[in-house]
Amino acid sequence: MAKPITIARDGVYVPSWGNKGRKKDERITVHYRFLTFEEEEKIYGRARREAGPVPDKDNEAAYEGWYADYLTIAWVLRVKKMITGIDNLVVCVEGNCIEVDSGEQLFSDLPLVALASELMHELKSLTSVDKKK
């Protein structure tokens, strides 16, 4: 029998954004899980619907623009679904303080673009194959 491949179901990521100077127990941490094949398929189907009608491939510029939009929508939906919790992230906007503890909140209308971008890039590159074992 071949050696089994160990996979992870979830993990924790500590972003560099917002953590400078914080004590270890006060750091922003993001909990995530890997999605199933079925969940991924549903996300890509939804992204295709949200991206709108597919332009004719003869119109290369329009098709490439549509495809870029489709991929962006798909990755945002995917990362929002992967995030199962966020610890120690409270932001104050115009005097209103909000605890951000989910992917939905992170990718809402809050001005957290740098953190959202860092998480997009980090979570996009992860694989469930546990390379440590």
mmCIF file of C-alpha atoms in Angstrom:
data_model
loop_
_atom_site.group_PDB
_atom_site.id
_atom_site.type_symbol
_atom_site.label_atom_id
_atom_site.label_comp_id
_atom_site.label_asym_id
_atom_site.label_seq_id
_atom_site.Cartn_x
_atom_site.Cartn_y
_atom_site.Cartn_z
ATOM 1 C CA MET A 1 0.000 0.000 0.000
ATOM 2 C CA ALA A 2 1.246 3.457 -0.861
ATOM 3 C CA LYS A 3 1.914 5.923 1.903
ATOM 4 C CA PRO A 4 -1.287 7.871 2.661
ATOM 5 C CA ILE A 5 -1.444 11.580 1.942
ATOM 6 C CA THR A 6 -2.284 13.643 4.995
ATOM 7 C CA ILE A 7 -4.667 16.506 4.352
ATOM 8 C CA ALA A 8 -5.784 19.370 6.546
ATOM 9 C CA ARG A 9 -9.390 20.455 6.924
ATOM 10 C CA ASP A 10 -8.659 23.864 8.400
ATOM 11 C CA GLY A 11 -6.000 26.222 9.670
ATOM 12 C CA VAL A 12 -5.141 29.578 11.199
ATOM 13 C CA TYR A 13 -3.384 32.502 9.521
ATOM 14 C CA VAL A 14 -1.872 35.505 11.306
ATOM 15 C CA PRO A 15 -1.783 38.384 8.820
ATOM 16 C CA SER A 16 0.973 40.971 8.832
ATOM 17 C CA TRP A 17 -1.646 43.717 8.349
ATOM 18 C CA GLY A 18 -2.705 45.261 11.653
ATOM 19 C CA ASN A 19 -0.473 43.131 13.863
ATOM 20 C CA LYS A 20 2.621 45.311 14.170
ATOM 21 C CA GLY A 21 3.345 45.937 17.851
ATOM 22 C CA ARG A 22 0.534 43.716 19.138
ATOM 23 C CA LYS A 23 1.123 41.181 21.879
ATOM 24 C CA LYS A 24 0.841 37.568 20.771
ATOM 25 C CA ASP A 25 -2.546 37.032 22.436
ATOM 26 C CA GLU A 26 -3.902 40.273 20.906
ATOM 27 C CA ARG A 27 -2.929 39.537 17.311
ATOM 28 C CA ILE A 28 -5.510 39.418 14.582
ATOM 29 C CA THR A 29 -5.948 35.778 13.603
ATOM 30 C CA VAL A 30 -7.993 34.355 10.783
ATOM 31 C CA HIS A 31 -9.452 30.860 11.032
ATOM 32 C CA TYR A 32 -10.196 29.139 7.740
ATOM 33 C CA ARG A 33 -11.285 25.815 6.342
ATOM 34 C CA PHE A 34 -10.784 24.123 3.031
ATOM 35 C CA LEU A 35 -13.886 23.799 0.887
ATOM 36 C CA THR A 36 -15.291 20.608 -0.561
ATOM 37 C CA PHE A 37 -15.505 20.001 -4.291
ATOM 38 C CA GLU A 38 -19.262 20.584 -4.181
ATOM 39 C CA GLU A 39 -18.830 23.922 -2.390
ATOM 40 C CA GLU A 40 -16.231 25.029 -4.934
ATOM 41 C CA GLU A 41 -18.511 24.096 -7.838
ATOM 42 C CA LYS A 42 -21.397 26.083 -6.357
ATOM 43 C CA ILE A 43 -19.146 29.111 -5.916
ATOM 44 C CA TYR A 44 -17.923 29.010 -9.519
ATOM 45 C CA GLY A 45 -21.502 28.628 -10.763
ATOM 46 C CA ARG A 46 -22.618 31.616 -8.712
ATOM 47 C CA ALA A 47 -19.638 33.670 -9.900
ATOM 48 C CA ARG A 48 -20.527 32.901 -13.499
ATOM 49 C CA ARG A 49 -24.099 34.078 -12.943
ATOM 50 C CA GLU A 50 -22.939 37.238 -11.146
ATOM 51 C CA ALA A 51 -20.430 38.061 -13.885
ATOM 52 C CA GLY A 52 -23.292 38.355 -16.361
ATOM 53 C CA PRO A 53 -23.584 37.137 -19.939
ATOM 54 C CA VAL A 54 -20.394 35.826 -21.504
ATOM 55 C CA PRO A 55 -19.325 38.125 -24.337
ATOM 56 C CA ASP A 56 -18.516 36.735 -27.752
ATOM 57 C CA LYS A 57 -14.953 35.420 -27.772
ATOM 58 C CA ASP A 58 -14.398 37.277 -31.046
ATOM 59 C CA ASN A 59 -14.491 40.484 -28.996
ATOM 60 C CA GLU A 60 -11.246 39.710 -27.184
ATOM 61 C CA ALA A 61 -11.175 42.825 -24.974
ATOM 62 C CA ALA A 62 -14.762 42.329 -23.789
ATOM 63 C CA TYR A 63 -14.208 38.622 -23.136
ATOM 64 C CA GLU A 64 -10.968 39.209 -21.202
ATOM 65 C CA GLY A 65 -12.676 41.898 -19.115
ATOM 66 C CA TRP A 66 -15.577 39.569 -18.355
ATOM 67 C CA TYR A 67 -13.213 36.725 -17.467
ATOM 68 C CA ALA A 68 -11.202 38.944 -15.097
ATOM 69 C CA ASP A 69 -14.446 40.000 -13.383
ATOM 70 C CA TYR A 70 -15.584 36.366 -13.151
ATOM 71 C CA LEU A 71 -12.317 35.260 -11.521
ATOM 72 C CA THR A 72 -12.383 38.137 -9.039
ATOM 73 C CA ILE A 73 -15.971 37.373 -8.051
ATOM 74 C CA ALA A 74 -15.136 33.669 -7.692
ATOM 75 C CA TRP A 75 -12.111 34.285 -5.481
ATOM 76 C CA VAL A 76 -13.923 36.738 -3.221
ATOM 77 C CA LEU A 77 -16.808 34.278 -2.797
ATOM 78 C CA ARG A 78 -14.355 31.449 -2.153
ATOM 79 C CA VAL A 79 -12.306 33.302 0.468
ATOM 80 C CA LYS A 80 -15.438 34.592 2.224
ATOM 81 C CA LYS A 81 -16.642 30.988 2.498
ATOM 82 C CA MET A 82 -13.229 29.707 3.646
ATOM 83 C CA ILE A 83 -13.008 32.144 6.574
ATOM 84 C CA THR A 84 -14.691 30.609 9.614
ATOM 85 C CA GLY A 85 -13.744 33.316 12.094
ATOM 86 C CA ILE A 86 -11.567 36.331 12.795
ATOM 87 C CA ASP A 87 -10.213 37.100 16.260
ATOM 88 C CA ASN A 88 -9.154 40.480 17.671
ATOM 89 C CA LEU A 89 -10.272 42.697 14.809
ATOM 90 C CA VAL A 90 -12.261 45.759 15.830
ATOM 91 C CA VAL A 91 -12.363 48.788 13.547
ATOM 92 C CA CYS A 92 -13.814 52.222 14.208
ATOM 93 C CA VAL A 93 -15.282 54.128 11.284
ATOM 94 C CA GLU A 94 -16.620 57.615 11.924
ATOM 95 C CA GLY A 95 -16.833 56.888 15.661
ATOM 96 C CA ASN A 96 -18.718 53.629 15.164
ATOM 97 C CA CYS A 97 -16.682 50.612 16.353
ATOM 98 C CA ILE A 98 -17.400 47.263 14.714
ATOM 99 C CA GLU A 99 -16.095 43.815 15.611
ATOM 100 C CA VAL A 100 -15.170 42.121 12.354
ATOM 101 C CA ASP A 101 -15.366 38.376 12.922
ATOM 102 C CA SER A 102 -16.357 36.867 9.569
ATOM 103 C CA GLY A 103 -15.373 36.794 5.927
ATOM 104 C CA GLU A 104 -18.689 38.414 5.025
ATOM 105 C CA GLN A 105 -17.907 41.415 7.235
ATOM 106 C CA LEU A 106 -14.318 41.649 6.041
ATOM 107 C CA PHE A 107 -15.401 41.850 2.402
ATOM 108 C CA SER A 108 -18.297 44.228 3.104
ATOM 109 C CA ASP A 109 -18.203 47.987 2.687
ATOM 110 C CA LEU A 110 -15.558 48.433 5.404
ATOM 111 C CA PRO A 111 -12.298 50.044 4.239
ATOM 112 C CA LEU A 112 -10.155 46.949 4.898
ATOM 113 C CA VAL A 113 -8.800 46.516 1.383
ATOM 114 C CA ALA A 114 -5.188 45.799 2.407
ATOM 115 C CA LEU A 115 -6.193 43.052 4.852
ATOM 116 C CA ALA A 116 -8.705 41.555 2.424
ATOM 117 C CA SER A 117 -6.051 41.552 -0.322
ATOM 118 C CA GLU A 118 -3.480 39.887 1.937
ATOM 119 C CA LEU A 119 -5.969 37.164 2.840
ATOM 120 C CA MET A 120 -6.996 36.678 -0.796
ATOM 121 C CA HIS A 121 -3.386 36.101 -1.821
ATOM 122 C CA GLU A 122 -2.602 33.869 1.152
ATOM 123 C CA LEU A 123 -5.700 31.677 0.993
ATOM 124 C CA LYS A 124 -5.542 31.343 -2.805
ATOM 125 C CA SER A 125 -2.126 29.702 -2.532
ATOM 126 C CA LEU A 126 -3.004 27.188 0.189
ATOM 127 C CA THR A 127 -3.534 23.497 -0.395
ATOM 128 C CA SER A 128 -5.162 20.980 1.920
ATOM 129 C CA VAL A 129 -2.190 18.642 1.534
ATOM 130 C CA ASP A 130 -0.314 18.913 4.804
ATOM 131 C CA LYS A 131 3.310 19.295 3.745
ATOM 132 C CA LYS A 132 4.563 19.137 7.349
ATOM 133 C CA LYS A 133 3.739 15.439 7.707
#
